[in-house]
PDB file of C-alpha atoms in Angstrom:
ATOM      1  CA  UNK A1487      11.950 -16.611   8.483  1.00 41.00           C
ATOM      2  CA  UNK A1488       9.612 -14.130   6.842  1.00 52.00           C
ATOM      3  CA  UNK A1489       7.151 -15.584   4.338  1.00 57.00           C
ATOM      4  CA  UNK A1490       7.221 -14.327   0.779  1.00 70.00           C
ATOM      5  CA  UNK A1491       4.029 -12.617  -0.319  1.00 75.00           C
ATOM      6  CA  UNK A1492       2.441 -14.177  -3.388  1.00 76.00           C
ATOM      7  CA  UNK A1493       1.600 -10.916  -5.169  1.00 70.00           C
ATOM      8  CA  UNK A1494       0.481 -12.649  -8.400  1.00 65.00           C
ATOM      9  CA  UNK A1495      -2.260 -14.350  -6.360  1.00 72.00           C
ATOM     10  CA  UNK A1496      -3.550 -10.969  -5.195  1.00 75.00           C
ATOM     11  CA  UNK A1497      -6.270  -9.740  -7.468  1.00 80.00           C
ATOM     12  CA  UNK A1498      -5.749  -6.021  -6.891  1.00 84.00           C
ATOM     13  CA  UNK A1499      -2.119  -5.316  -5.949  1.00 84.00           C
ATOM     14  CA  UNK A1500       1.289  -5.632  -7.577  1.00 83.00           C
ATOM     15  CA  UNK A1501       4.550  -5.948  -5.663  1.00 84.00           C
ATOM     16  CA  UNK A1502       5.928  -2.800  -7.323  1.00 85.00           C
ATOM     17  CA  UNK A1503       3.214  -0.663  -5.683  1.00 89.00           C
ATOM     18  CA  UNK A1504       4.909  -1.213  -2.327  1.00 88.00           C
ATOM     19  CA  UNK A1505       8.530  -0.492  -3.362  1.00 87.00           C
ATOM     20  CA  UNK A1506      10.505   2.225  -1.670  1.00 88.00           C
ATOM     21  CA  UNK A1507      11.490   4.483  -4.604  1.00 86.00           C
ATOM     22  CA  UNK A1508      15.181   4.073  -3.789  1.00 86.00           C
ATOM     23  CA  UNK A1509      15.015   0.270  -3.442  1.00 81.00           C
ATOM     24  CA  UNK A1510      13.611  -1.561  -6.446  1.00 69.00           C
ATOM     25  CA  UNK A1511      12.294  -5.077  -6.020  1.00 61.00           C
ATOM     26  CA  UNK A1512      11.635  -4.746  -2.314  1.00 57.00           C
ATOM     27  CA  UNK A1513       7.915  -5.560  -2.128  1.00 55.00           C
ATOM     28  CA  UNK A1514       8.645  -8.420   0.228  1.00 70.00           C
ATOM     29  CA  UNK A1515       9.626  -5.931   2.886  1.00 84.00           C
ATOM     30  CA  UNK A1516       5.880  -5.657   3.473  1.00 90.00           C
ATOM     31  CA  UNK A1517       4.338  -7.756   6.238  1.00 91.00           C
ATOM     32  CA  UNK A1518       2.041 -10.500   4.981  1.00 89.00           C
ATOM     33  CA  UNK A1519      -0.657  -9.833   7.598  1.00 91.00           C
ATOM     34  CA  UNK A1520      -0.784  -6.205   6.479  1.00 94.00           C
ATOM     35  CA  UNK A1521      -1.080  -7.012   2.767  1.00 93.00           C
ATOM     36  CA  UNK A1522      -3.762  -9.636   3.439  1.00 92.00           C
ATOM     37  CA  UNK A1523      -5.833  -7.179   5.472  1.00 96.00           C
ATOM     38  CA  UNK A1524      -5.349  -4.443   2.861  1.00 97.00           C
ATOM     39  CA  UNK A1525      -6.507  -6.850   0.165  1.00 95.00           C
ATOM     40  CA  UNK A1526      -9.599  -7.661   2.241  1.00 96.00           C
ATOM     41  CA  UNK A1527     -10.351  -3.913   2.540  1.00 98.00           C
ATOM     42  CA  UNK A1528      -9.984  -3.502  -1.226  1.00 97.00           C
ATOM     43  CA  UNK A1529     -12.492  -6.315  -1.814  1.00 96.00           C
ATOM     44  CA  UNK A1530     -14.949  -4.664   0.599  1.00 98.00           C
ATOM     45  CA  UNK A1531     -14.521  -1.190  -0.930  1.00 98.00           C
ATOM     46  CA  UNK A1532     -14.935  -2.416  -4.500  1.00 97.00           C
ATOM     47  CA  UNK A1533     -13.033   0.612  -5.811  1.00 97.00           C
ATOM     48  CA  UNK A1534      -9.344   0.844  -6.765  1.00 96.00           C
ATOM     49  CA  UNK A1535      -6.767   1.553  -4.060  1.00 97.00           C
ATOM     50  CA  UNK A1536      -3.943   3.631  -5.511  1.00 97.00           C
ATOM     51  CA  UNK A1537      -0.931   3.044  -3.266  1.00 96.00           C
ATOM     52  CA  UNK A1538       1.313   6.115  -3.082  1.00 96.00           C
ATOM     53  CA  UNK A1539       3.653   4.784  -0.407  1.00 95.00           C
ATOM     54  CA  UNK A1540       4.283   1.303   0.965  1.00 93.00           C
ATOM     55  CA  UNK A1541       7.623   0.196   2.340  1.00 93.00           C
ATOM     56  CA  UNK A1542      10.150   2.992   2.865  1.00 94.00           C
ATOM     57  CA  UNK A1543      13.873   2.683   3.297  1.00 92.00           C
ATOM     58  CA  UNK A1544      15.291   4.796   6.152  1.00 95.00           C
ATOM     59  CA  UNK A1545      16.795   7.166   3.562  1.00 94.00           C
ATOM     60  CA  UNK A1546      13.524   7.652   1.675  1.00 94.00           C
ATOM     61  CA  UNK A1547      11.588   7.995   4.928  1.00 96.00           C
ATOM     62  CA  UNK A1548      13.823  10.941   5.909  1.00 96.00           C
ATOM     63  CA  UNK A1549      13.426  12.537   2.471  1.00 95.00           C
ATOM     64  CA  UNK A1550       9.614  12.506   2.745  1.00 94.00           C
ATOM     65  CA  UNK A1551       9.645  13.717   6.361  1.00 93.00           C
ATOM     66  CA  UNK A1552       8.459  10.442   7.879  1.00 93.00           C
ATOM     67  CA  UNK A1553       8.708   9.849  11.612  1.00 93.00           C
ATOM     68  CA  UNK A1554      11.765   8.037  12.947  1.00 95.00           C
ATOM     69  CA  UNK A1555       9.527   5.117  13.970  1.00 95.00           C
ATOM     70  CA  UNK A1556       7.305   5.202  10.865  1.00 97.00           C
ATOM     71  CA  UNK A1557       5.332   2.024  10.294  1.00 97.00           C
ATOM     72  CA  UNK A1558       6.366   2.267   6.628  1.00 96.00           C
ATOM     73  CA  UNK A1559       9.905   1.282   7.694  1.00 95.00           C
ATOM     74  CA  UNK A1560       8.600  -2.059   8.951  1.00 94.00           C
ATOM     75  CA  UNK A1561       6.319  -2.867   6.018  1.00 92.00           C
ATOM     76  CA  UNK A1562       3.203  -2.325   8.101  1.00 95.00           C
ATOM     77  CA  UNK A1563       1.777   0.803   6.447  1.00 97.00           C
ATOM     78  CA  UNK A1564       0.528   2.191   3.167  1.00 97.00           C
ATOM     79  CA  UNK A1565      -0.763   5.496   1.932  1.00 98.00           C
ATOM     80  CA  UNK A1566      -3.781   5.358  -0.363  1.00 98.00           C
ATOM     81  CA  UNK A1567      -4.760   8.156  -2.745  1.00 98.00           C
ATOM     82  CA  UNK A1568      -8.346   9.403  -2.916  1.00 98.00           C
ATOM     83  CA  UNK A1569      -9.843  12.078  -5.154  1.00 98.00           C
ATOM     84  CA  UNK A1570     -13.079  13.088  -3.432  1.00 98.00           C
ATOM     85  CA  UNK A1571     -14.906  12.801  -0.124  1.00 97.00           C
ATOM     86  CA  UNK A1572     -17.024   9.859  -1.277  1.00 98.00           C
ATOM     87  CA  UNK A1573     -13.916   7.819  -2.168  1.00 98.00           C
ATOM     88  CA  UNK A1574     -12.385   8.777   1.174  1.00 98.00           C
ATOM     89  CA  UNK A1575     -15.453   7.548   3.022  1.00 98.00           C
ATOM     90  CA  UNK A1576     -15.627   4.276   1.077  1.00 98.00           C
ATOM     91  CA  UNK A1577     -11.929   3.521   1.642  1.00 98.00           C
ATOM     92  CA  UNK A1578     -11.928   4.406   5.349  1.00 98.00           C
ATOM     93  CA  UNK A1579     -15.110   2.410   5.924  1.00 98.00           C
ATOM     94  CA  UNK A1580     -13.615  -0.632   4.165  1.00 98.00           C
ATOM     95  CA  UNK A1581     -10.363  -0.340   6.126  1.00 98.00           C
ATOM     96  CA  UNK A1582     -12.300  -0.379   9.398  1.00 98.00           C
ATOM     97  CA  UNK A1583     -14.465  -3.300   8.277  1.00 98.00           C
ATOM     98  CA  UNK A1584     -11.287  -5.210   7.362  1.00 98.00           C
ATOM     99  CA  UNK A1585      -9.982  -4.748  10.908  1.00 98.00           C
ATOM    100  CA  UNK A1586      -7.585  -1.799  10.663  1.00 98.00           C
ATOM    101  CA  UNK A1587      -7.531   0.339  13.796  1.00 97.00           C
ATOM    102  CA  UNK A1588      -4.926   2.980  12.841  1.00 98.00           C
ATOM    103  CA  UNK A1589      -5.948   5.456  10.131  1.00 98.00           C
ATOM    104  CA  UNK A1590      -4.717   8.963   9.314  1.00 98.00           C
ATOM    105  CA  UNK A1591      -6.331  11.290   6.788  1.00 98.00           C
ATOM    106  CA  UNK A1592      -5.092  14.321   4.915  1.00 96.00           C
ATOM    107  CA  UNK A1593      -6.260  15.964   1.729  1.00 97.00           C
ATOM    108  CA  UNK A1594      -5.957  13.382  -1.041  1.00 98.00           C
ATOM    109  CA  UNK A1595      -4.342  10.625   1.068  1.00 98.00           C
ATOM    110  CA  UNK A1596      -5.266   8.033   3.675  1.00 98.00           C
ATOM    111  CA  UNK A1597      -2.541   6.456   5.796  1.00 98.00           C
ATOM    112  CA  UNK A1598      -3.296   3.022   7.204  1.00 98.00           C
ATOM    113  CA  UNK A1599      -1.063   0.862   9.334  1.00 97.00           C
ATOM    114  CA  UNK A1600      -1.192  -2.329  11.326  1.00 94.00           C
ATOM    115  CA  UNK A1601       1.717  -1.608  13.663  1.00 93.00           C
ATOM    116  CA  UNK A1602       1.417  -3.604  16.889  1.00 93.00           C
ATOM    117  CA  UNK A1603       3.921  -1.266  18.585  1.00 94.00           C
ATOM    118  CA  UNK A1604       1.498   1.667  18.445  1.00 97.00           C
ATOM    119  CA  UNK A1605      -1.861   2.503  20.069  1.00 96.00           C
ATOM    120  CA  UNK A1606      -4.969   0.967  18.520  1.00 97.00           C
ATOM    121  CA  UNK A1607      -8.372   2.508  17.766  1.00 97.00           C
ATOM    122  CA  UNK A1608      -7.002   5.831  16.561  1.00 97.00           C
ATOM    123  CA  UNK A1609      -8.041   8.101  13.727  1.00 97.00           C
ATOM    124  CA  UNK A1610      -6.101  11.294  13.103  1.00 96.00           C
ATOM    125  CA  UNK A1611      -5.965  14.214  10.703  1.00 96.00           C
ATOM    126  CA  UNK A1612      -2.685  15.499   9.299  1.00 92.00           C
ATOM    127  CA  UNK A1613      -1.949  19.206   9.236  1.00 85.00           C
ATOM    128  CA  UNK A1614      -1.615  20.225   5.584  1.00 67.00           C
TER     129      UNK A1614
END
């Protein structure tokens, strides 16, 4: 049985940040190990993480053009907004220090996932 994430105990994140827009009250679709590591990265970065995408339903994933095997579907990914290159650097550095090994970057957004089904130690750039 999947453990419920105690979002109120997290200093920096709310359950609603991880909802799929078409499925309210679904923050517990996120994997606990992912949220714990993301929280650790946020502590290290010491700047806000604005989550633009957490869990995605299959329907929402198709709408946004996500891959069929997107880590968002399994609650093992988030997209984090950044506004300048310094914020991008701070966030990526903190994610790596927290133990994340899968990071994608595009203008204004950093994707991070902890999907054991996919290759580790990868950093990629999205085509905009």
